[in-house]
Amino acid sequence: MARADRISAKLTAGLKPLVMNVVDESHQHAGHGGWREGGETHYRITIVADAFAGKSRLERHRLVNALLRDEFDTGLHALAIEAAAPGEAVRGL
């Protein structure tokens, strides 16, 4: 299973998002730190979930990162996260 599919599955199971978009941006980081041949190292995640209601930006990022800890352990290098609760403005969707 591709890393993007695993990320989507883990976030869906853990956060039950209303809307989610996972984009592999590894090609934009070729030659930079953490990049590996074959990609799957840098991702942009845009996600809207009830679980983010009342949480700070830092708390939201921690929730996402905790669900993806094993991906970081196996080669994921960086995430750009746009996390919102329902009704909040979201870029990237």
mmCIF file of N, CA and C in Angstrom, residues 48-87:
data_model
loop_
_atom_site.group_PDB
_atom_site.id
_atom_site.type_symbol
_atom_site.label_atom_id
_atom_site.label_comp_id
_atom_site.label_asym_id
_atom_site.label_seq_id
_atom_site.Cartn_x
_atom_site.Cartn_y
_atom_site.Cartn_z
ATOM 1 N N VAL A 48 -10.517 18.203 7.837
ATOM 2 C CA VAL A 48 -11.571 18.810 8.657
ATOM 3 C C VAL A 48 -12.210 17.688 9.464
ATOM 4 N N ALA A 49 -12.208 17.851 10.794
ATOM 5 C CA ALA A 49 -12.757 16.804 11.660
ATOM 6 C C ALA A 49 -13.314 17.410 12.945
ATOM 7 N N ASP A 50 -14.370 16.808 13.453
ATOM 8 C CA ASP A 50 -14.951 17.238 14.728
ATOM 9 C C ASP A 50 -13.927 17.157 15.856
ATOM 10 N N ALA A 51 -12.988 16.234 15.755
ATOM 11 C CA ALA A 51 -11.982 16.037 16.802
ATOM 12 C C ALA A 51 -11.129 17.279 17.042
ATOM 13 N N PHE A 52 -11.100 18.213 16.085
ATOM 14 C CA PHE A 52 -10.281 19.417 16.215
ATOM 15 C C PHE A 52 -11.011 20.571 16.900
ATOM 16 N N ALA A 53 -12.311 20.429 17.125
ATOM 17 C CA ALA A 53 -13.091 21.503 17.747
ATOM 18 C C ALA A 53 -12.535 21.835 19.129
ATOM 19 N N GLY A 54 -12.316 23.120 19.377
ATOM 20 C CA GLY A 54 -11.832 23.570 20.674
ATOM 21 C C GLY A 54 -10.356 23.333 20.923
ATOM 22 N N LYS A 55 -9.637 22.836 19.934
ATOM 23 C CA LYS A 55 -8.211 22.544 20.098
ATOM 24 C C LYS A 55 -7.373 23.619 19.402
ATOM 25 N N SER A 56 -6.204 23.878 19.961
ATOM 26 C CA SER A 56 -5.277 24.829 19.348
ATOM 27 C C SER A 56 -4.628 24.201 18.116
ATOM 28 N N ARG A 57 -3.960 25.027 17.343
ATOM 29 C CA ARG A 57 -3.244 24.524 16.163
ATOM 30 C C ARG A 57 -2.222 23.465 16.577
ATOM 31 N N LEU A 58 -1.491 23.728 17.647
ATOM 32 C CA LEU A 58 -0.489 22.777 18.125
ATOM 33 C C LEU A 58 -1.130 21.450 18.536
ATOM 34 N N GLU A 59 -2.234 21.507 19.259
ATOM 35 C CA GLU A 59 -2.923 20.279 19.674
ATOM 36 C C GLU A 59 -3.419 19.485 18.467
ATOM 37 N N ARG A 60 -3.889 20.172 17.450
ATOM 38 C CA ARG A 60 -4.357 19.507 16.234
ATOM 39 C C ARG A 60 -3.205 18.799 15.532
ATOM 40 N N HIS A 61 -2.081 19.487 15.414
ATOM 41 C CA HIS A 61 -0.908 18.882 14.776
ATOM 42 C C HIS A 61 -0.415 17.680 15.570
ATOM 43 N N ARG A 62 -0.453 17.791 16.882
ATOM 44 C CA ARG A 62 -0.029 16.657 17.718
ATOM 45 C C ARG A 62 -0.929 15.443 17.510
ATOM 46 N N LEU A 63 -2.225 15.659 17.362
ATOM 47 C CA LEU A 63 -3.150 14.546 17.097
ATOM 48 C C LEU A 63 -2.784 13.843 15.795
ATOM 49 N N VAL A 64 -2.568 14.628 14.741
ATOM 50 C CA VAL A 64 -2.211 14.056 13.440
ATOM 51 C C VAL A 64 -0.874 13.329 13.527
ATOM 52 N N ASN A 65 0.128 13.979 14.102
ATOM 53 C CA ASN A 65 1.456 13.366 14.202
ATOM 54 C C ASN A 65 1.438 12.077 15.016
ATOM 55 N N ALA A 66 0.654 12.037 16.079
ATOM 56 C CA ALA A 66 0.576 10.825 16.901
ATOM 57 C C ALA A 66 0.010 9.656 16.101
ATOM 58 N N LEU A 67 -0.995 9.928 15.283
ATOM 59 C CA LEU A 67 -1.585 8.864 14.467
ATOM 60 C C LEU A 67 -0.626 8.365 13.393
ATOM 61 N N LEU A 68 0.332 9.195 13.012
ATOM 62 C CA LEU A 68 1.258 8.835 11.928
ATOM 63 C C LEU A 68 2.668 8.528 12.425
ATOM 64 N N ARG A 69 2.835 8.319 13.722
ATOM 65 C CA ARG A 69 4.155 8.085 14.310
ATOM 66 C C ARG A 69 4.921 6.978 13.587
ATOM 67 N N ASP A 70 4.284 5.856 13.293
ATOM 68 C CA ASP A 70 5.000 4.754 12.642
ATOM 69 C C ASP A 70 5.405 5.105 11.212
ATOM 70 N N GLU A 71 4.714 6.029 10.568
ATOM 71 C CA GLU A 71 5.128 6.475 9.232
ATOM 72 C C GLU A 71 6.430 7.273 9.327
ATOM 73 N N PHE A 72 6.553 8.098 10.363
ATOM 74 C CA PHE A 72 7.807 8.825 10.575
ATOM 75 C C PHE A 72 8.944 7.850 10.853
ATOM 76 N N ASP A 73 8.642 6.785 11.554
ATOM 77 C CA ASP A 73 9.663 5.778 11.872
ATOM 78 C C ASP A 73 10.117 4.999 10.645
ATOM 79 N N THR A 74 9.331 5.043 9.562
ATOM 80 C CA THR A 74 9.665 4.262 8.366
ATOM 81 C C THR A 74 9.903 5.128 7.128
ATOM 82 N N GLY A 75 10.321 6.384 7.319
ATOM 83 C CA GLY A 75 10.750 7.185 6.181
ATOM 84 C C GLY A 75 10.008 8.470 5.898
ATOM 85 N N LEU A 76 8.841 8.680 6.502
ATOM 86 C CA LEU A 76 8.163 9.963 6.332
ATOM 87 C C LEU A 76 9.025 11.030 6.993
ATOM 88 N N HIS A 77 9.304 12.105 6.273
ATOM 89 C CA HIS A 77 10.204 13.134 6.790
ATOM 90 C C HIS A 77 9.462 14.387 7.251
ATOM 91 N N ALA A 78 8.436 14.812 6.492
ATOM 92 C CA ALA A 78 7.799 16.083 6.817
ATOM 93 C C ALA A 78 6.324 16.094 6.422
ATOM 94 N N LEU A 79 5.548 16.810 7.244
ATOM 95 C CA LEU A 79 4.130 17.028 6.959
ATOM 96 C C LEU A 79 3.839 18.521 7.000
ATOM 97 N N ALA A 80 3.063 18.985 6.056
ATOM 98 C CA ALA A 80 2.455 20.311 6.127
ATOM 99 C C ALA A 80 0.993 20.028 6.439
ATOM 100 N N ILE A 81 0.518 20.533 7.567
ATOM 101 C CA ILE A 81 -0.823 20.178 8.035
ATOM 102 C C ILE A 81 -1.714 21.409 8.101
ATOM 103 N N GLU A 82 -2.865 21.319 7.484
ATOM 104 C CA GLU A 82 -3.935 22.305 7.621
ATOM 105 C C GLU A 82 -5.094 21.542 8.256
ATOM 106 N N ALA A 83 -5.297 21.742 9.559
ATOM 107 C CA ALA A 83 -6.314 21.001 10.304
ATOM 108 C C ALA A 83 -7.366 21.972 10.823
ATOM 109 N N ALA A 84 -8.619 21.662 10.573
ATOM 110 C CA ALA A 84 -9.700 22.560 10.970
ATOM 111 C C ALA A 84 -10.881 21.778 11.523
ATOM 112 N N ALA A 85 -11.652 22.470 12.341
ATOM 113 C CA ALA A 85 -12.924 21.929 12.814
ATOM 114 C C ALA A 85 -14.002 22.340 11.811
ATOM 115 N N PRO A 86 -15.128 21.638 11.784
ATOM 116 C CA PRO A 86 -16.214 22.019 10.877
ATOM 117 C C PRO A 86 -16.607 23.487 11.087
ATOM 118 N N GLY A 87 -16.827 24.182 9.983
ATOM 119 C CA GLY A 87 -17.218 25.582 10.044
ATOM 120 C C GLY A 87 -16.063 26.559 9.992
#
